[in-house]
Short mmCIF file of C-alpha atoms in Angstrom, two decimals:
data_model
loop_
_atom_site.label_atom_id
_atom_site.label_comp_id
_atom_site.label_asym_id
_atom_site.label_seq_id
_atom_site.Cartn_x
_atom_site.Cartn_y
_atom_site.Cartn_z
CA MET A 162 -29.24 0.05 -37.72
CA LYS A 163 -27.85 2.48 -35.13
CA ARG A 164 -28.72 0.03 -32.39
CA ASN A 165 -26.69 -2.73 -34.08
CA PHE A 166 -23.66 -0.42 -34.42
CA TRP A 167 -23.96 0.47 -30.71
CA LYS A 168 -23.92 -3.23 -29.75
CA MET A 169 -20.89 -3.91 -31.98
CA GLY A 170 -18.98 -0.97 -30.51
CA LEU A 171 -19.82 -2.10 -26.98
CA ALA A 172 -18.61 -5.65 -27.67
CA ALA A 173 -15.35 -4.30 -29.08
CA ALA A 174 -14.81 -2.11 -26.00
CA LEU A 175 -15.34 -5.05 -23.67
CA THR A 176 -13.02 -7.26 -25.73
CA LEU A 177 -10.20 -4.70 -25.34
CA THR A 178 -10.54 -4.84 -21.57
CA GLY A 179 -10.45 -8.65 -21.55
CA ILE A 180 -14.06 -9.07 -20.35
CA GLY A 181 -16.46 -11.43 -22.10
CA VAL A 182 -20.12 -10.60 -21.41
CA ALA A 183 -23.48 -11.72 -22.67
CA SER A 184 -25.33 -8.47 -22.00
CA PRO A 185 -24.12 -4.88 -22.63
CA GLN A 186 -24.03 -3.83 -18.93
CA LYS A 187 -22.78 -6.97 -17.19
CA ILE A 188 -20.15 -6.28 -14.48
CA VAL A 189 -17.21 -8.57 -13.57
CA ASP A 190 -17.94 -10.09 -10.16
CA ALA A 191 -14.81 -8.86 -8.34
CA ALA A 192 -15.94 -10.30 -5.01
CA THR A 193 -14.77 -13.71 -6.24
CA LEU A 194 -11.37 -12.41 -7.37
CA LYS A 195 -8.34 -12.99 -5.13
CA THR A 196 -6.44 -10.23 -6.90
CA PRO A 197 -7.53 -6.97 -8.59
CA VAL A 198 -8.61 -7.01 -12.24
CA LYS A 199 -5.61 -4.80 -13.02
CA ARG A 200 -3.68 -1.76 -11.83
CA ILE A 201 -4.01 1.67 -13.46
CA GLU A 202 -2.59 5.18 -13.24
CA ILE A 203 -4.60 8.40 -13.59
CA ASN A 204 -3.52 10.00 -16.87
CA CYS A 205 -5.06 13.46 -17.34
CA LEU A 206 -3.77 17.00 -17.73
CA PRO A 207 -1.11 18.22 -15.24
CA SER A 208 -2.49 19.76 -12.03
CA LYS A 209 -5.89 18.22 -12.85
CA SER A 210 -7.80 15.42 -11.15
CA VAL A 211 -10.56 12.96 -12.09
CA LYS A 212 -14.05 12.97 -10.62
CA ILE A 213 -15.15 9.95 -8.58
CA TRP A 214 -18.80 8.83 -8.62
CA THR A 215 -20.86 6.52 -6.38
CA ASN A 216 -22.07 4.58 -9.44
CA TYR A 217 -21.20 4.29 -13.12
CA GLU A 218 -24.84 4.81 -14.16
CA GLY A 219 -26.52 7.89 -12.69
CA GLY A 220 -24.35 8.02 -9.57
CA GLN A 221 -23.60 10.97 -7.32
CA LEU A 222 -20.34 12.93 -7.33
CA ILE A 223 -18.02 12.20 -4.37
CA ASN A 224 -16.32 15.16 -2.71
CA PHE A 225 -12.76 13.89 -3.22
CA ARG A 226 -11.06 13.24 -6.59
CA ALA A 227 -8.39 10.97 -8.01
CA LYS A 228 -5.14 12.95 -8.38
CA ASN A 229 -3.22 12.89 -11.66
CA LYS A 230 -0.43 10.24 -11.75
CA SER A 231 -1.91 8.44 -8.70
CA LYS A 232 -2.11 4.62 -8.95
CA TRP A 233 -5.19 2.47 -8.24
CA ASN A 234 -6.38 -1.13 -8.13
CA VAL A 235 -9.38 -1.87 -10.37
CA ALA A 236 -11.96 -4.06 -8.59
CA LYS A 237 -14.67 -4.11 -11.29
CA THR A 238 -15.37 -2.83 -14.79
CA ALA A 239 -18.67 -1.76 -16.37
CA VAL A 240 -20.11 -0.04 -19.45
CA ASP A 241 -22.85 2.56 -19.18
CA ARG A 242 -25.73 3.19 -21.59
CA LYS A 243 -23.62 5.51 -23.71
CA GLY A 244 -20.98 2.83 -24.24
CA LYS A 245 -18.40 4.42 -21.89
CA LEU A 246 -16.09 2.12 -19.93
CA TRP A 247 -15.88 2.65 -16.13
CA TYR A 248 -13.55 1.31 -13.42
CA MET A 249 -14.51 0.59 -9.81
CA ILE A 250 -11.56 1.64 -7.60
CA GLY A 251 -13.15 1.32 -4.17
CA ASP A 252 -16.42 0.70 -2.32
CA SER A 253 -19.06 2.58 -4.38
CA GLU A 254 -16.29 4.58 -6.12
CA TRP A 255 -16.18 4.72 -9.96
CA ILE A 256 -14.08 6.64 -12.49
CA GLU A 257 -14.17 6.81 -16.31
CA ALA A 258 -11.57 4.55 -17.91
CA ARG A 259 -10.67 7.12 -20.57
CA TYR A 260 -8.75 9.15 -17.96
CA THR A 261 -6.42 6.22 -17.06
CA LYS A 262 -3.70 4.04 -18.49
CA ASP A 263 -2.76 0.47 -17.63
CA LEU A 264 0.42 -0.10 -15.64
CA GLU A 265 0.88 -3.79 -16.54
CA GLU A 266 1.92 -3.07 -20.12
CA GLN A 267 4.48 -0.51 -18.94
CA SER A 268 5.92 -2.91 -16.36
CA ASN A 269 6.21 -5.68 -18.98
CA THR A 270 8.00 -3.31 -21.34
CA LYS A 271 10.41 -2.20 -18.64
CA THR A 272 11.09 -5.81 -17.67
CA ALA A 273 11.92 -6.74 -21.29
CA GLN A 274 14.25 -3.74 -21.62
CA GLU A 275 16.01 -4.63 -18.38
CA GLN A 276 16.51 -8.23 -19.54
CA VAL A 277 18.07 -7.02 -22.83
CA ARG A 278 20.40 -4.70 -20.91
CA LYS A 279 21.45 -7.48 -18.52
CA ILE A 280 22.25 -9.88 -21.40
CA ALA A 281 24.33 -7.21 -23.19
CA THR A 282 26.19 -6.40 -19.95
CA LYS A 283 26.97 -10.09 -19.31
CA LYS A 284 28.40 -10.48 -22.83
CA LYS A 285 30.71 -7.46 -22.32
CA ILE A 286 31.93 -8.82 -18.99
CA LYS A 287 32.71 -12.25 -20.52
CA LYS A 288 34.70 -10.67 -23.36
CA SER A 289 36.73 -8.52 -20.97
CA LYS A 290 37.53 -11.53 -18.74
CA LEU A 291 38.75 -13.56 -21.74
CA LYS A 292 41.10 -10.75 -22.76
CA VAL A 293 42.53 -10.45 -19.27
CA LYS A 294 43.11 -14.23 -19.03
CA ALA A 295 44.95 -14.24 -22.38
CA LYS A 296 47.38 -11.54 -21.24
CA LYS A 297 48.08 -12.72 -17.71
CA VAL A 298 50.31 -15.68 -16.82
CA VAL A 299 49.19 -17.26 -13.63
CA LYS A 300 52.09 -18.38 -11.47
CA LYS A 301 51.41 -21.00 -8.85
CA VAL A 302 53.26 -20.40 -5.63
CA PRO A 303 53.68 -23.43 -3.34
CA LYS A 304 52.11 -22.96 0.01
CA GLN A 305 54.48 -22.88 2.94
CA LYS A 306 53.69 -25.00 5.91
CA VAL A 307 53.20 -22.97 9.03
CA GLN A 308 54.18 -24.66 12.25
CA LYS A 309 51.73 -24.20 15.01
CA GLN A 310 53.29 -22.99 18.23
CA LYS A 311 51.88 -23.99 21.53
CA VAL A 312 51.04 -21.07 23.74
CA VAL A 313 51.60 -21.69 27.41
CA VAL A 314 49.27 -19.72 29.65
CA PRO A 315 50.58 -19.38 33.18
CA GLN A 316 48.13 -20.34 35.89
CA LEU A 317 47.28 -17.47 38.16
CA SER A 318 46.82 -18.05 41.84
CA ASN A 319 45.15 -16.00 44.48
CA VAL A 320 42.60 -14.58 42.07
CA VAL A 321 40.17 -12.36 43.91
CA LYS A 322 36.58 -12.67 42.76
CA LYS A 323 34.57 -9.53 43.33
CA LYS A 324 30.86 -9.92 43.86
CA SER A 325 28.56 -7.01 43.35
CA ASN A 326 25.81 -6.63 45.89
CA LYS A 327 23.92 -4.19 43.63
CA THR A 328 21.40 -5.58 41.12
CA THR A 329 19.96 -3.61 38.27
CA ALA A 330 16.30 -4.28 37.49
CA ALA A 331 15.60 -4.87 33.77
CA PRO A 332 12.80 -2.75 32.26
CA THR A 333 9.54 -4.54 31.43
CA ILE A 334 8.99 -5.01 27.69
CA THR A 335 5.83 -6.07 25.85
CA HIS A 336 6.31 -8.07 22.62
CA LEU A 337 4.11 -7.25 19.60
CA SER A 338 4.72 -8.88 16.18
CA ASN A 339 8.27 -9.98 17.08
CA LYS A 340 9.25 -6.42 18.01
CA THR A 341 9.89 -4.94 21.42
CA VAL A 342 7.42 -2.24 22.43
CA SER A 343 7.55 -0.29 25.67
CA PRO A 344 4.55 -0.53 28.02
CA ASN A 345 3.71 3.14 27.42
CA VAL A 346 3.53 2.68 23.64
CA SER A 347 1.43 -0.48 24.04
CA LYS A 348 -1.07 1.31 26.32
CA ARG A 349 -1.38 4.27 23.94
CA ALA A 350 -1.94 1.99 20.96
CA GLN A 351 -4.63 0.06 22.82
CA ALA A 352 -6.28 3.32 23.87
CA VAL A 353 -6.38 4.36 20.19
CA VAL A 354 -8.04 1.04 19.25
CA ASN A 355 -10.61 1.32 22.04
CA LEU A 356 -11.58 4.88 21.18
CA ALA A 357 -11.73 4.15 17.45
CA GLU A 358 -14.03 1.15 17.97
CA SER A 359 -16.29 3.24 20.25
CA GLN A 360 -16.94 5.65 17.32
CA VAL A 361 -18.48 2.92 15.12
CA GLY A 362 -22.04 3.87 14.18
CA LYS A 363 -21.51 7.64 14.16
CA GLY A 364 -22.30 9.70 11.06
CA TYR A 365 -20.12 10.74 8.14
CA VAL A 366 -19.91 14.44 7.24
CA TRP A 367 -17.41 15.91 4.78
CA GLY A 368 -15.01 18.00 6.88
CA GLY A 369 -16.40 16.55 10.13
CA ASN A 370 -14.05 16.78 13.13
CA GLY A 371 -16.28 15.05 15.71
CA PRO A 372 -17.26 14.16 18.25
CA ASP A 373 -20.61 13.22 16.60
CA ASN A 374 -19.74 13.23 12.88
CA PHE A 375 -16.44 12.63 11.02
CA ASP A 376 -14.79 12.28 7.68
CA CYS A 377 -11.94 9.76 7.36
CA SER A 378 -9.03 12.06 8.25
CA GLY A 379 -11.09 13.91 10.87
CA LEU A 380 -11.72 10.63 12.72
CA VAL A 381 -8.02 9.72 12.70
CA GLN A 382 -6.98 13.17 13.93
CA TYR A 383 -9.63 13.14 16.67
CA VAL A 384 -8.67 9.69 18.03
CA TYR A 385 -4.91 10.30 18.02
CA ASN A 386 -5.17 13.78 19.52
CA GLN A 387 -7.39 12.43 22.32
CA VAL A 388 -5.52 9.30 23.46
CA GLY A 389 -2.63 8.57 21.06
CA GLY A 390 -0.41 11.38 22.27
CA VAL A 391 0.29 12.41 18.65
CA LYS A 392 -0.88 15.71 17.09
CA LEU A 393 -1.69 14.68 13.53
CA PRO A 394 -2.39 17.10 10.65
CA ARG A 395 -5.96 17.43 9.35
CA VAL A 396 -5.87 15.91 5.85
CA THR A 397 -4.65 12.52 4.56
CA THR A 398 -1.96 13.97 2.24
CA ASP A 399 -0.28 15.51 5.33
CA GLN A 400 -1.05 12.66 7.74
CA VAL A 401 0.71 10.10 5.51
CA LYS A 402 4.00 12.00 5.97
CA VAL A 403 3.96 11.28 9.73
CA GLY A 404 5.38 8.05 11.18
CA VAL A 405 7.37 5.09 9.91
CA THR A 406 6.29 2.92 6.97
CA VAL A 407 5.58 -0.73 7.89
CA THR A 408 4.75 -3.73 5.71
CA MET A 409 1.29 -5.26 5.75
CA ASP A 410 2.58 -8.45 7.40
CA GLN A 411 3.95 -6.40 10.33
CA LEU A 412 0.77 -4.48 11.18
CA GLN A 413 0.09 -3.73 14.84
CA PRO A 414 -3.11 -2.35 16.41
CA GLY A 415 -3.06 1.43 16.17
CA ASP A 416 -1.25 1.63 12.81
CA LEU A 417 -2.74 3.80 10.05
CA LEU A 418 -3.82 2.38 6.69
CA TYR A 419 -4.00 4.55 3.54
CA TRP A 420 -5.68 4.00 0.15
CA GLY A 421 -4.96 5.66 -3.18
CA SER A 422 -1.28 6.41 -3.66
CA ALA A 423 1.55 6.51 -1.11
CA ASP A 424 2.30 10.21 -1.70
CA ALA A 425 -1.29 11.44 -2.15
CA PRO A 426 -3.82 9.06 -0.49
CA TYR A 427 -7.54 9.89 -0.49
CA HIS A 428 -8.69 7.61 2.38
CA VAL A 429 -7.36 6.56 5.81
CA GLY A 430 -8.38 4.14 8.56
CA ILE A 431 -7.12 2.85 11.94
CA TYR A 432 -6.00 -0.80 12.13
CA VAL A 433 -7.50 -2.53 15.21
CA GLY A 434 -6.20 -6.10 14.74
CA ASN A 435 -7.57 -9.36 13.28
CA ASN A 436 -7.26 -7.95 9.74
CA GLN A 437 -9.85 -5.25 10.55
CA TYR A 438 -9.85 -1.44 10.61
CA VAL A 439 -12.17 1.43 11.64
CA CYS A 440 -12.80 4.30 9.26
CA ALA A 441 -15.35 6.98 8.35
CA ALA A 442 -16.37 5.45 5.02
CA THR A 443 -19.18 7.24 3.14
CA PRO A 444 -22.27 9.34 3.97
CA GLU A 445 -24.38 6.20 3.60
CA GLN A 446 -22.16 4.00 5.83
CA GLY A 447 -20.81 6.42 8.42
CA VAL A 448 -18.09 5.17 10.79
CA VAL A 449 -17.73 1.42 10.29
CA LEU A 450 -15.58 -1.60 11.22
CA GLN A 451 -14.35 -3.24 8.01
CA THR A 452 -12.11 -6.13 6.97
CA ILE A 453 -9.10 -5.63 4.68
CA SER A 454 -10.02 -7.07 1.27
CA SER A 455 -7.81 -8.09 -1.63
CA TYR A 456 -9.51 -5.85 -4.21
CA PHE A 457 -9.71 -2.78 -1.93
CA TYR A 458 -6.18 -3.07 -0.54
CA PRO A 459 -4.25 -0.33 1.29
CA CYS A 460 -1.38 1.28 -0.62
CA VAL A 461 0.76 1.97 2.48
CA ALA A 462 0.72 1.54 6.30
CA LYS A 463 2.27 3.96 8.81
CA ARG A 464 3.14 3.58 12.52
CA VAL A 465 2.93 6.89 14.36
CA ILE A 466 3.12 5.70 17.99
CA ALA A 467 6.72 4.90 18.92
#
């Protein structure tokens, strides 16, 4: 009897999330999705954060946490043996769904409220215009013809043309993504890419600063301090404050990619071109070269070499 109630409760939980499954622990195959399952916001007590696990069933605790009010893309959903719903928010990164709230419903509500306000505002404007037209008498004033006067320009003779023997050499400019970049900036960015790619295969250690082991922010700080000519802070929440924000369609090699939320990211990598980036991923993966995917998409990009 208890087993039947457990199955019914599990089916109801999956129905609420919009997932139809045939078995109690089936996971949505997010690898085939072009867009995330949905977008959520961490909703827990103020000044608290949510634990992140490597798996929804018997996984290990990851050293970093999801900060309250931070926003995430959900790549997969799953239900554990106890009937708890879990969300996958990154590669081998899971959180319990009970600590989150959906953002789509809020955005739809805001959109509906904005539409109601716009309609009410338009009606008020129309009423005010009708009142003004009723009171004013429009007088048509005939246009006066303006005669065009011919301007006679006297011809000047004996004009002396001065030729300058001095020529000024124009500075050399390298073009990247339809923007002008000085040769020095281009060389530093390429040096960052080369050094970042040379670290692929090294180990991941929480708090690692190199040169043999890194965590994500330690790798970024090491590479930029060595060849980028920029002294970056140590952690991602401080690093994201440095540089200029750029859109994802304007990425250039050497730009920094962040995941999590724009004001409090938990992960960072170095863009190296061709839709790829280098980062210190996890203890199991180490420093790797990865491709930007639609379900594990950066929240913001920053350019720190200028």
